[in-house]
Amino acid sequence: MRADGVFSGGGIKGLAFAGALQAAEEAGYDDWMQLAGTSAGAITAMTLAIGYDAQGLRTALDEFDFSTIADYGALGEAEIPLNLERFHGVTQGKTLSKWIDQLLARAPKPASTFGELAPGKLRVIGVDLAHTRMVVFPDDVGLYIDEHVPPLQPDSFPIADAVRISAGYPYFFPPLSLRDAHTKKPGVMVDGGVASPFPMFLFDKPDPAHPTWGFRLFAGTDPTKPSYTEISGVLWPIDMLKAIVDTSTNALDTLELKAFGPRTISLPTGDVPTLDFALTDQQKAFLFDSGYKAAKAFFDSEPDGRNTYGAIPASIARRAG
């Protein structure tokens, strides 16, 4: 069955998406028409857009050593001050970029630019801090120029650059830069979760042919019982900064929950920290199983996919009628 898919941010906790997608496939949803995501969700949306299925995604995640993502440099954490000065991030960010490139190159349907995908197949969210705006890739690419001045073209924009921007957790990964067409000044491009951690709005329309399913990560084991973050001690400014970004990436307000709740699979991630890339096999298994169980329960409840217009997708209405 056809569906659109939207995936939230959440750092390493995005491993839960593989389990949720397995449950979605078992429920019949294996033909993803339009895909969108932020941060870890952008990586997941990208993999589906280039032909990975749930098992292919899990295999790719299992094969990658996530501990290498924290690429501080030859001297390890001792290089953090130098990285902050040179790159504006505690890591160098090279390993993340290389992994995204590998996922694209090894895909069942390899692609390098948005134009190589079906029109509207993939959208990812970034933020330009220097120009205080959310950027939807590839739609908003024309807001930027290269050194030759003409606006950048959506079809020729690299998928890897857009996804790397969307996954660029501030201060941890170095921001990327695109030159704004109006100010002619470089933008500071970071994690889309700062502005839109769960872009469900992208695919809403009055007469949907098929449902949009949202996959949202949340800390803790129950939406009403959140996890706790200690903000104290000498390093409290760092604790607070990480908590600010985590909250902006993962929190949904009451209005969003009312609008998106009927189409959203909430995936509990326990106490796994967003940036704890040195996961144990037990933690990986927990995230996969948690995502699978939450999504299976959701689809077993036979959701009607009703959107913010109050419309039930035609494909679901036909089955129900």
PDB file of C-alpha atoms in Angstrom:
ATOM      1  CA  MET A   1       0.000   0.000   0.000  1.00  0.00           C
ATOM      2  CA  ARG A   2       1.090   3.560  -0.666  1.00  0.00           C
ATOM      3  CA  ALA A   3       1.818   6.169   1.989  1.00  0.00           C
ATOM      4  CA  ASP A   4       3.846   9.279   2.651  1.00  0.00           C
ATOM      5  CA  GLY A   5       6.327   9.138   5.519  1.00  0.00           C
ATOM      6  CA  VAL A   6       7.615  11.841   7.859  1.00  0.00           C
ATOM      7  CA  PHE A   7      10.415  11.199  10.341  1.00  0.00           C
ATOM      8  CA  SER A   8      11.408  13.319  13.332  1.00  0.00           C
ATOM      9  CA  GLY A   9      14.813  14.290  14.630  1.00  0.00           C
ATOM     10  CA  GLY A  10      16.496  12.484  17.494  1.00  0.00           C
ATOM     11  CA  GLY A  11      20.164  11.776  16.852  1.00  0.00           C
ATOM     12  CA  ILE A  12      21.333   8.221  17.459  1.00  0.00           C
ATOM     13  CA  LYS A  13      17.848   7.310  18.686  1.00  0.00           C
ATOM     14  CA  GLY A  14      16.818   7.215  15.015  1.00  0.00           C
ATOM     15  CA  LEU A  15      17.758   3.519  15.072  1.00  0.00           C
ATOM     16  CA  ALA A  16      14.189   2.982  16.309  1.00  0.00           C
ATOM     17  CA  PHE A  17      12.914   3.954  12.841  1.00  0.00           C
ATOM     18  CA  ALA A  18      14.183   0.661  11.391  1.00  0.00           C
ATOM     19  CA  GLY A  19      11.964  -1.306  13.766  1.00  0.00           C
ATOM     20  CA  ALA A  20       8.977   0.942  13.101  1.00  0.00           C
ATOM     21  CA  LEU A  21       9.406   0.555   9.346  1.00  0.00           C
ATOM     22  CA  GLN A  22       9.472  -3.225   9.736  1.00  0.00           C
ATOM     23  CA  ALA A  23       6.050  -3.036  11.413  1.00  0.00           C
ATOM     24  CA  ALA A  24       4.794  -0.662   8.706  1.00  0.00           C
ATOM     25  CA  GLU A  25       5.850  -3.142   6.020  1.00  0.00           C
ATOM     26  CA  GLU A  26       4.049  -5.957   7.835  1.00  0.00           C
ATOM     27  CA  ALA A  27       0.942  -3.753   7.857  1.00  0.00           C
ATOM     28  CA  GLY A  28       1.259  -3.435   4.080  1.00  0.00           C
ATOM     29  CA  TYR A  29       2.914  -0.024   3.780  1.00  0.00           C
ATOM     30  CA  ASP A  30       5.985  -0.580   1.634  1.00  0.00           C
ATOM     31  CA  ASP A  31       5.458   1.901  -1.216  1.00  0.00           C
ATOM     32  CA  TRP A  32       6.573   5.317   0.033  1.00  0.00           C
ATOM     33  CA  MET A  33       5.453   8.071  -2.340  1.00  0.00           C
ATOM     34  CA  GLN A  34       6.721  11.212  -0.605  1.00  0.00           C
ATOM     35  CA  LEU A  35       9.210  11.333   2.235  1.00  0.00           C
ATOM     36  CA  ALA A  36      10.383  14.024   4.616  1.00  0.00           C
ATOM     37  CA  GLY A  37      12.502  14.246   7.707  1.00  0.00           C
ATOM     38  CA  THR A  38      14.638  16.259  10.037  1.00  0.00           C
ATOM     39  CA  SER A  39      18.073  15.303  11.390  1.00  0.00           C
ATOM     40  CA  ALA A  40      18.105  11.527  11.997  1.00  0.00           C
ATOM     41  CA  GLY A  41      14.726  11.504  10.281  1.00  0.00           C
ATOM     42  CA  ALA A  42      16.283  13.095   7.197  1.00  0.00           C
ATOM     43  CA  ILE A  43      18.738  10.205   6.946  1.00  0.00           C
ATOM     44  CA  THR A  44      15.891   7.697   7.276  1.00  0.00           C
ATOM     45  CA  ALA A  45      13.728   9.472   4.682  1.00  0.00           C
ATOM     46  CA  MET A  46      16.723   9.589   2.327  1.00  0.00           C
ATOM     47  CA  THR A  47      17.347   5.848   2.599  1.00  0.00           C
ATOM     48  CA  LEU A  48      13.732   5.026   1.749  1.00  0.00           C
ATOM     49  CA  ALA A  49      13.822   7.445  -1.186  1.00  0.00           C
ATOM     50  CA  ILE A  50      16.806   5.602  -2.681  1.00  0.00           C
ATOM     51  CA  GLY A  51      15.379   2.125  -2.326  1.00  0.00           C
ATOM     52  CA  TYR A  52      16.271   0.768   1.097  1.00  0.00           C
ATOM     53  CA  ASP A  53      13.553  -1.235   2.838  1.00  0.00           C
ATOM     54  CA  ALA A  54      13.294  -1.863   6.585  1.00  0.00           C
ATOM     55  CA  GLN A  55      15.706  -4.806   6.537  1.00  0.00           C
ATOM     56  CA  GLY A  56      18.149  -2.964   4.284  1.00  0.00           C
ATOM     57  CA  LEU A  57      18.115   0.004   6.633  1.00  0.00           C
ATOM     58  CA  ARG A  58      18.673  -2.182   9.678  1.00  0.00           C
ATOM     59  CA  THR A  59      21.580  -3.937   7.970  1.00  0.00           C
ATOM     60  CA  ALA A  60      23.181  -0.605   7.063  1.00  0.00           C
ATOM     61  CA  LEU A  61      22.786   0.601  10.643  1.00  0.00           C
ATOM     62  CA  ASP A  62      24.162  -2.613  12.120  1.00  0.00           C
ATOM     63  CA  GLU A  63      27.207  -2.540   9.854  1.00  0.00           C
ATOM     64  CA  PHE A  64      28.207   1.024  10.697  1.00  0.00           C
ATOM     65  CA  ASP A  65      30.357   1.792  13.746  1.00  0.00           C
ATOM     66  CA  PHE A  66      28.540   4.791  15.191  1.00  0.00           C
ATOM     67  CA  SER A  67      31.282   5.439  17.722  1.00  0.00           C
ATOM     68  CA  THR A  68      33.332   6.856  14.842  1.00  0.00           C
ATOM     69  CA  ILE A  69      30.795   9.673  14.322  1.00  0.00           C
ATOM     70  CA  ALA A  70      32.464  11.596  17.173  1.00  0.00           C
ATOM     71  CA  ASP A  71      35.541  12.326  15.042  1.00  0.00           C
ATOM     72  CA  TYR A  72      37.390  14.768  17.284  1.00  0.00           C
ATOM     73  CA  GLY A  73      40.713  14.189  15.540  1.00  0.00           C
ATOM     74  CA  ALA A  74      44.033  12.487  16.190  1.00  0.00           C
ATOM     75  CA  LEU A  75      44.221  13.669  19.805  1.00  0.00           C
ATOM     76  CA  GLY A  76      40.648  12.742  20.668  1.00  0.00           C
ATOM     77  CA  GLU A  77      38.666  15.035  22.956  1.00  0.00           C
ATOM     78  CA  ALA A  78      41.800  17.115  23.511  1.00  0.00           C
ATOM     79  CA  GLU A  79      41.153  18.551  20.045  1.00  0.00           C
ATOM     80  CA  ILE A  80      37.721  19.947  20.967  1.00  0.00           C
ATOM     81  CA  PRO A  81      38.943  23.533  21.620  1.00  0.00           C
ATOM     82  CA  LEU A  82      40.765  23.535  18.274  1.00  0.00           C
ATOM     83  CA  ASN A  83      37.737  22.100  16.478  1.00  0.00           C
ATOM     84  CA  LEU A  84      35.475  24.761  17.972  1.00  0.00           C
ATOM     85  CA  GLU A  85      37.809  27.469  16.749  1.00  0.00           C
ATOM     86  CA  ARG A  86      38.362  26.022  13.269  1.00  0.00           C
ATOM     87  CA  PHE A  87      35.059  24.278  12.529  1.00  0.00           C
ATOM     88  CA  HIS A  88      32.549  25.755  15.023  1.00  0.00           C
ATOM     89  CA  GLY A  89      31.781  22.249  16.268  1.00  0.00           C
ATOM     90  CA  VAL A  90      33.343  19.882  18.793  1.00  0.00           C
ATOM     91  CA  THR A  91      33.833  17.250  16.056  1.00  0.00           C
ATOM     92  CA  GLN A  92      35.168  17.582  12.537  1.00  0.00           C
ATOM     93  CA  GLY A  93      31.998  16.140  10.975  1.00  0.00           C
ATOM     94  CA  LYS A  94      33.867  14.248   8.249  1.00  0.00           C
ATOM     95  CA  THR A  95      32.701  10.783   9.287  1.00  0.00           C
ATOM     96  CA  LEU A  96      29.025  11.761   9.197  1.00  0.00           C
ATOM     97  CA  SER A  97      29.431  13.202   5.698  1.00  0.00           C
ATOM     98  CA  LYS A  98      31.288  10.097   4.513  1.00  0.00           C
ATOM     99  CA  TRP A  99      28.603   7.781   5.907  1.00  0.00           C
ATOM    100  CA  ILE A 100      25.827   9.703   4.139  1.00  0.00           C
ATOM    101  CA  ASP A 101      27.807   9.464   0.889  1.00  0.00           C
ATOM    102  CA  GLN A 102      28.189   5.698   1.397  1.00  0.00           C
ATOM    103  CA  LEU A 103      24.462   5.208   1.997  1.00  0.00           C
ATOM    104  CA  LEU A 104      23.742   7.017  -1.265  1.00  0.00           C
ATOM    105  CA  ALA A 105      26.362   5.150  -3.280  1.00  0.00           C
ATOM    106  CA  ARG A 106      25.446   1.673  -1.984  1.00  0.00           C
ATOM    107  CA  ALA A 107      21.686   2.147  -2.261  1.00  0.00           C
ATOM    108  CA  PRO A 108      19.444  -0.166  -4.284  1.00  0.00           C
ATOM    109  CA  LYS A 109      18.628   2.933  -6.365  1.00  0.00           C
ATOM    110  CA  PRO A 110      21.740   5.137  -6.101  1.00  0.00           C
ATOM    111  CA  ALA A 111      21.273   8.885  -6.497  1.00  0.00           C
ATOM    112  CA  SER A 112      23.380  11.958  -5.877  1.00  0.00           C
ATOM    113  CA  THR A 113      21.082  14.901  -6.669  1.00  0.00           C
ATOM    114  CA  PHE A 114      17.407  15.599  -6.027  1.00  0.00           C
ATOM    115  CA  GLY A 115      16.770  15.635  -9.778  1.00  0.00           C
ATOM    116  CA  GLU A 116      17.621  11.942  -9.925  1.00  0.00           C
ATOM    117  CA  LEU A 117      14.641  11.174  -7.692  1.00  0.00           C
ATOM    118  CA  ALA A 118      10.975  11.286  -8.672  1.00  0.00           C
ATOM    119  CA  PRO A 119       9.602  14.859  -8.396  1.00  0.00           C
ATOM    120  CA  GLY A 120       8.695  15.653  -4.785  1.00  0.00           C
ATOM    121  CA  LYS A 121      10.040  12.314  -3.556  1.00  0.00           C
ATOM    122  CA  LEU A 122      12.238  13.698  -0.762  1.00  0.00           C
ATOM    123  CA  ARG A 123      12.284  16.822   1.386  1.00  0.00           C
ATOM    124  CA  VAL A 124      14.573  17.486   4.324  1.00  0.00           C
ATOM    125  CA  ILE A 125      14.573  20.344   6.799  1.00  0.00           C
ATOM    126  CA  GLY A 126      17.515  22.567   7.669  1.00  0.00           C
ATOM    127  CA  VAL A 127      17.962  25.895   9.439  1.00  0.00           C
ATOM    128  CA  ASP A 128      19.985  28.937   8.416  1.00  0.00           C
ATOM    129  CA  LEU A 129      20.901  30.577  11.723  1.00  0.00           C
ATOM    130  CA  ALA A 130      22.573  33.562  10.058  1.00  0.00           C
ATOM    131  CA  HIS A 131      19.376  34.429   8.174  1.00  0.00           C
ATOM    132  CA  THR A 132      16.962  33.204  10.886  1.00  0.00           C
ATOM    133  CA  ARG A 133      14.912  30.897   8.697  1.00  0.00           C
ATOM    134  CA  MET A 134      13.896  27.320   8.154  1.00  0.00           C
ATOM    135  CA  VAL A 135      15.053  25.896   4.834  1.00  0.00           C
ATOM    136  CA  VAL A 136      13.209  23.077   3.066  1.00  0.00           C
ATOM    137  CA  PHE A 137      15.477  21.175   0.680  1.00  0.00           C
ATOM    138  CA  PRO A 138      15.263  21.108  -2.284  1.00  0.00           C
ATOM    139  CA  ASP A 139      12.355  23.602  -2.481  1.00  0.00           C
ATOM    140  CA  ASP A 140      14.258  26.567  -1.008  1.00  0.00           C
ATOM    141  CA  VAL A 141      17.578  26.002  -2.762  1.00  0.00           C
ATOM    142  CA  GLY A 142      16.922  28.998  -5.009  1.00  0.00           C
ATOM    143  CA  LEU A 143      17.398  31.282  -1.996  1.00  0.00           C
ATOM    144  CA  TYR A 144      21.131  30.638  -2.311  1.00  0.00           C
ATOM    145  CA  ILE A 145      23.844  31.230  -4.905  1.00  0.00           C
ATOM    146  CA  ASP A 146      27.287  29.848  -5.651  1.00  0.00           C
ATOM    147  CA  GLU A 147      30.397  31.813  -6.498  1.00  0.00           C
ATOM    148  CA  HIS A 148      29.095  32.353 -10.031  1.00  0.00           C
ATOM    149  CA  VAL A 149      26.030  34.239  -8.677  1.00  0.00           C
ATOM    150  CA  PRO A 150      23.055  32.500 -10.406  1.00  0.00           C
ATOM    151  CA  PRO A 151      20.621  30.922  -7.918  1.00  0.00           C
ATOM    152  CA  LEU A 152      21.218  27.274  -7.102  1.00  0.00           C
ATOM    153  CA  GLN A 153      18.853  24.834  -8.813  1.00  0.00           C
ATOM    154  CA  PRO A 154      16.810  22.314  -6.785  1.00  0.00           C
ATOM    155  CA  ASP A 155      17.285  19.433  -9.230  1.00  0.00           C
ATOM    156  CA  SER A 156      21.077  19.727  -9.277  1.00  0.00           C
ATOM    157  CA  PHE A 157      21.494  20.207  -5.522  1.00  0.00           C
ATOM    158  CA  PRO A 158      23.345  17.303  -3.820  1.00  0.00           C
ATOM    159  CA  ILE A 159      21.185  15.122  -1.591  1.00  0.00           C
ATOM    160  CA  ALA A 160      24.186  14.502   0.654  1.00  0.00           C
ATOM    161  CA  ASP A 161      24.648  18.213   1.372  1.00  0.00           C
ATOM    162  CA  ALA A 162      20.986  18.684   2.291  1.00  0.00           C
ATOM    163  CA  VAL A 163      20.913  15.656   4.584  1.00  0.00           C
ATOM    164  CA  ARG A 164      24.238  16.603   6.184  1.00  0.00           C
ATOM    165  CA  ILE A 165      22.826  20.064   6.940  1.00  0.00           C
ATOM    166  CA  SER A 166      19.640  18.601   8.408  1.00  0.00           C
ATOM    167  CA  ALA A 167      21.644  16.200  10.607  1.00  0.00           C
ATOM    168  CA  GLY A 168      24.091  18.883  11.761  1.00  0.00           C
ATOM    169  CA  TYR A 169      23.375  19.000  15.494  1.00  0.00           C
ATOM    170  CA  PRO A 170      24.575  22.494  16.565  1.00  0.00           C
ATOM    171  CA  TYR A 171      27.939  22.682  18.342  1.00  0.00           C
ATOM    172  CA  PHE A 172      28.501  18.943  17.920  1.00  0.00           C
ATOM    173  CA  PHE A 173      28.857  18.910  14.125  1.00  0.00           C
ATOM    174  CA  PRO A 174      30.317  21.852  12.186  1.00  0.00           C
ATOM    175  CA  PRO A 175      27.674  23.887  10.335  1.00  0.00           C
ATOM    176  CA  LEU A 176      27.787  23.998   6.554  1.00  0.00           C
ATOM    177  CA  SER A 177      27.469  27.199   4.550  1.00  0.00           C
ATOM    178  CA  LEU A 178      25.500  28.416   1.542  1.00  0.00           C
ATOM    179  CA  ARG A 179      25.672  32.003   0.268  1.00  0.00           C
ATOM    180  CA  ASP A 180      22.379  33.871   0.503  1.00  0.00           C
ATOM    181  CA  ALA A 181      21.193  35.372  -2.803  1.00  0.00           C
ATOM    182  CA  HIS A 182      19.966  38.605  -1.186  1.00  0.00           C
ATOM    183  CA  THR A 183      22.570  39.440   1.454  1.00  0.00           C
ATOM    184  CA  LYS A 184      25.428  37.772  -0.467  1.00  0.00           C
ATOM    185  CA  LYS A 185      26.656  36.597   2.949  1.00  0.00           C
ATOM    186  CA  PRO A 186      27.275  32.993   4.021  1.00  0.00           C
ATOM    187  CA  GLY A 187      24.506  31.205   5.829  1.00  0.00           C
ATOM    188  CA  VAL A 188      25.128  29.056   8.894  1.00  0.00           C
ATOM    189  CA  MET A 189      23.289  25.834   8.075  1.00  0.00           C
ATOM    190  CA  VAL A 190      22.451  23.487  10.964  1.00  0.00           C
ATOM    191  CA  ASP A 191      20.044  20.821  12.211  1.00  0.00           C
ATOM    192  CA  GLY A 192      16.476  21.385  11.015  1.00  0.00           C
ATOM    193  CA  GLY A 193      15.184  20.295  14.406  1.00  0.00           C
ATOM    194  CA  VAL A 194      15.956  23.758  15.738  1.00  0.00           C
ATOM    195  CA  ALA A 195      12.930  25.036  13.774  1.00  0.00           C
ATOM    196  CA  SER A 196      10.852  22.052  12.621  1.00  0.00           C
ATOM    197  CA  PRO A 197      11.633  18.712  14.265  1.00  0.00           C
ATOM    198  CA  PHE A 198       8.583  16.938  12.837  1.00  0.00           C
ATOM    199  CA  PRO A 199       7.495  18.434   9.462  1.00  0.00           C
ATOM    200  CA  MET A 200       4.124  16.700   9.117  1.00  0.00           C
ATOM    201  CA  PHE A 201       2.661  19.832   7.526  1.00  0.00           C
ATOM    202  CA  LEU A 202       4.521  19.267   4.260  1.00  0.00           C
ATOM    203  CA  PHE A 203       2.117  16.739   2.758  1.00  0.00           C
ATOM    204  CA  ASP A 204      -1.274  17.885   4.055  1.00  0.00           C
ATOM    205  CA  LYS A 205      -3.962  18.513   1.432  1.00  0.00           C
ATOM    206  CA  PRO A 206      -7.775  18.498   1.351  1.00  0.00           C
ATOM    207  CA  ASP A 207      -8.136  15.308  -0.720  1.00  0.00           C
ATOM    208  CA  PRO A 208      -5.336  12.850   0.085  1.00  0.00           C
ATOM    209  CA  ALA A 209      -5.132   9.725  -2.055  1.00  0.00           C
ATOM    210  CA  HIS A 210      -3.128   7.865   0.571  1.00  0.00           C
ATOM    211  CA  PRO A 211      -2.179   8.441   4.233  1.00  0.00           C
ATOM    212  CA  THR A 212       0.762  10.298   5.692  1.00  0.00           C
ATOM    213  CA  TRP A 213       2.288   8.411   8.596  1.00  0.00           C
ATOM    214  CA  GLY A 214       4.524  10.280  11.011  1.00  0.00           C
ATOM    215  CA  PHE A 215       7.269   8.519  12.967  1.00  0.00           C
ATOM    216  CA  ARG A 216       8.214  10.517  16.056  1.00  0.00           C
ATOM    217  CA  LEU A 217      10.940   9.720  18.577  1.00  0.00           C
ATOM    218  CA  PHE A 218      10.481  10.696  22.207  1.00  0.00           C
ATOM    219  CA  ALA A 219      12.635  10.255  25.298  1.00  0.00           C
ATOM    220  CA  GLY A 220      11.425   7.948  28.042  1.00  0.00           C
ATOM    221  CA  THR A 221       9.010   5.043  27.840  1.00  0.00           C
ATOM    222  CA  ASP A 222       5.680   6.875  27.948  1.00  0.00           C
ATOM    223  CA  PRO A 223       4.712  10.268  26.459  1.00  0.00           C
ATOM    224  CA  THR A 224       3.270  11.279  29.834  1.00  0.00           C
ATOM    225  CA  LYS A 225       6.427  10.242  31.710  1.00  0.00           C
ATOM    226  CA  PRO A 226       9.383  12.061  30.148  1.00  0.00           C
ATOM    227  CA  SER A 227      13.019  11.326  30.856  1.00  0.00           C
ATOM    228  CA  TYR A 228      14.987  13.662  33.119  1.00  0.00           C
ATOM    229  CA  THR A 229      18.094  15.679  32.208  1.00  0.00           C
ATOM    230  CA  GLU A 230      20.397  16.866  34.987  1.00  0.00           C
ATOM    231  CA  ILE A 231      21.453  20.499  34.462  1.00  0.00           C
ATOM    232  CA  SER A 232      23.931  21.327  37.193  1.00  0.00           C
ATOM    233  CA  GLY A 233      27.575  21.472  38.202  1.00  0.00           C
ATOM    234  CA  VAL A 234      30.471  23.379  36.689  1.00  0.00           C
ATOM    235  CA  LEU A 235      29.482  22.356  33.156  1.00  0.00           C
ATOM    236  CA  TRP A 236      25.845  23.417  33.518  1.00  0.00           C
ATOM    237  CA  PRO A 237      26.036  25.771  30.479  1.00  0.00           C
ATOM    238  CA  ILE A 238      26.867  22.787  28.252  1.00  0.00           C
ATOM    239  CA  ASP A 239      24.129  20.684  29.874  1.00  0.00           C
ATOM    240  CA  MET A 240      21.636  23.488  29.312  1.00  0.00           C
ATOM    241  CA  LEU A 241      22.687  24.029  25.698  1.00  0.00           C
ATOM    242  CA  LYS A 242      22.247  20.344  24.902  1.00  0.00           C
ATOM    243  CA  ALA A 243      18.884  20.328  26.685  1.00  0.00           C
ATOM    244  CA  ILE A 244      17.710  23.364  24.691  1.00  0.00           C
ATOM    245  CA  VAL A 245      18.518  21.697  21.377  1.00  0.00           C
ATOM    246  CA  ASP A 246      17.067  18.359  22.492  1.00  0.00           C
ATOM    247  CA  THR A 247      13.849  20.029  23.604  1.00  0.00           C
ATOM    248  CA  SER A 248      13.467  22.005  20.384  1.00  0.00           C
ATOM    249  CA  THR A 249      14.129  18.829  18.409  1.00  0.00           C
ATOM    250  CA  ASN A 250      11.838  16.450  20.278  1.00  0.00           C
ATOM    251  CA  ALA A 251       9.051  18.437  21.932  1.00  0.00           C
ATOM    252  CA  LEU A 252       5.632  18.865  20.370  1.00  0.00           C
ATOM    253  CA  ASP A 253       3.161  21.390  21.698  1.00  0.00           C
ATOM    254  CA  THR A 254      -0.503  20.625  22.411  1.00  0.00           C
ATOM    255  CA  LEU A 255      -1.705  22.048  19.098  1.00  0.00           C
ATOM    256  CA  GLU A 256       0.683  19.871  17.092  1.00  0.00           C
ATOM    257  CA  LEU A 257      -0.332  16.777  19.025  1.00  0.00           C
ATOM    258  CA  LYS A 258      -3.998  17.440  18.281  1.00  0.00           C
ATOM    259  CA  ALA A 259      -3.284  18.015  14.602  1.00  0.00           C
ATOM    260  CA  PHE A 260      -0.832  15.204  14.005  1.00  0.00           C
ATOM    261  CA  GLY A 261      -1.630  12.697  16.758  1.00  0.00           C
ATOM    262  CA  PRO A 262      -4.018  10.454  14.765  1.00  0.00           C
ATOM    263  CA  ARG A 263      -1.321   9.908  12.128  1.00  0.00           C
ATOM    264  CA  THR A 264       1.709   9.762  14.401  1.00  0.00           C
ATOM    265  CA  ILE A 265       3.525   6.692  15.686  1.00  0.00           C
ATOM    266  CA  SER A 266       5.330   7.728  18.880  1.00  0.00           C
ATOM    267  CA  LEU A 267       8.485   5.687  19.354  1.00  0.00           C
ATOM    268  CA  PRO A 268       9.848   5.510  22.922  1.00  0.00           C
ATOM    269  CA  THR A 269      13.643   5.641  23.164  1.00  0.00           C
ATOM    270  CA  GLY A 270      14.102   5.184  26.915  1.00  0.00           C
ATOM    271  CA  ASP A 271      17.144   6.836  28.415  1.00  0.00           C
ATOM    272  CA  VAL A 272      19.344   6.595  25.319  1.00  0.00           C
ATOM    273  CA  PRO A 273      21.049  10.011  24.962  1.00  0.00           C
ATOM    274  CA  THR A 274      20.734  11.815  21.635  1.00  0.00           C
ATOM    275  CA  LEU A 275      24.488  12.059  21.124  1.00  0.00           C
ATOM    276  CA  ASP A 276      25.647   8.802  22.723  1.00  0.00           C
ATOM    277  CA  PHE A 277      27.039   7.237  19.548  1.00  0.00           C
ATOM    278  CA  ALA A 278      28.913   4.454  21.378  1.00  0.00           C
ATOM    279  CA  LEU A 279      25.811   2.307  21.711  1.00  0.00           C
ATOM    280  CA  THR A 280      25.953  -1.233  23.012  1.00  0.00           C
ATOM    281  CA  ASP A 281      24.346  -4.083  21.083  1.00  0.00           C
ATOM    282  CA  GLN A 282      21.751  -4.215  23.848  1.00  0.00           C
ATOM    283  CA  GLN A 283      20.845  -0.546  23.334  1.00  0.00           C
ATOM    284  CA  LYS A 284      20.596  -1.039  19.571  1.00  0.00           C
ATOM    285  CA  ALA A 285      18.290  -4.014  20.071  1.00  0.00           C
ATOM    286  CA  PHE A 286      16.177  -2.007  22.530  1.00  0.00           C
ATOM    287  CA  LEU A 287      15.706   0.841  20.054  1.00  0.00           C
ATOM    288  CA  PHE A 288      14.753  -1.491  17.200  1.00  0.00           C
ATOM    289  CA  ASP A 289      12.336  -3.500  19.337  1.00  0.00           C
ATOM    290  CA  SER A 290      10.815  -0.369  20.855  1.00  0.00           C
ATOM    291  CA  GLY A 291      10.191   1.104  17.414  1.00  0.00           C
ATOM    292  CA  TYR A 292       8.739  -2.157  16.130  1.00  0.00           C
ATOM    293  CA  LYS A 293       6.359  -2.679  19.065  1.00  0.00           C
ATOM    294  CA  ALA A 294       5.082   0.911  19.026  1.00  0.00           C
ATOM    295  CA  ALA A 295       4.451   0.879  15.280  1.00  0.00           C
ATOM    296  CA  LYS A 296       2.830  -2.570  15.336  1.00  0.00           C
ATOM    297  CA  ALA A 297       0.400  -1.461  18.053  1.00  0.00           C
ATOM    298  CA  PHE A 298      -0.379   1.667  16.036  1.00  0.00           C
ATOM    299  CA  PHE A 299      -1.165  -0.158  12.795  1.00  0.00           C
ATOM    300  CA  ASP A 300      -3.033  -2.938  14.627  1.00  0.00           C
ATOM    301  CA  SER A 301      -5.430  -0.232  15.847  1.00  0.00           C
ATOM    302  CA  GLU A 302      -6.423   0.379  12.185  1.00  0.00           C
ATOM    303  CA  PRO A 303      -5.853   4.174  12.114  1.00  0.00           C
ATOM    304  CA  ASP A 304      -7.917   6.038   9.544  1.00  0.00           C
ATOM    305  CA  GLY A 305      -5.168   8.510   8.585  1.00  0.00           C
ATOM    306  CA  ARG A 306      -7.435  11.536   9.070  1.00  0.00           C
ATOM    307  CA  ASN A 307      -5.416  14.707   8.415  1.00  0.00           C
ATOM    308  CA  THR A 308      -5.661  18.334   9.543  1.00  0.00           C
ATOM    309  CA  TYR A 309      -8.384  18.966   6.951  1.00  0.00           C
ATOM    310  CA  GLY A 310     -10.458  16.214   8.547  1.00  0.00           C
ATOM    311  CA  ALA A 311     -10.028  14.150   5.383  1.00  0.00           C
ATOM    312  CA  ILE A 312      -9.627  10.383   5.389  1.00  0.00           C
ATOM    313  CA  PRO A 313      -7.316   9.230   2.592  1.00  0.00           C
ATOM    314  CA  ALA A 314      -9.157   7.681  -0.331  1.00  0.00           C
ATOM    315  CA  SER A 315      -7.213   4.411  -0.114  1.00  0.00           C
ATOM    316  CA  ILE A 316      -8.273   3.868   3.513  1.00  0.00           C
ATOM    317  CA  ALA A 317     -11.857   4.992   2.885  1.00  0.00           C
ATOM    318  CA  ARG A 318     -12.184   2.438   0.078  1.00  0.00           C
ATOM    319  CA  ARG A 319     -10.961  -0.386   2.297  1.00  0.00           C
ATOM    320  CA  ALA A 320     -13.266   0.663   5.137  1.00  0.00           C
ATOM    321  CA  GLY A 321     -16.263   0.974   2.829  1.00  0.00           C
TER     322      GLY A 321
END
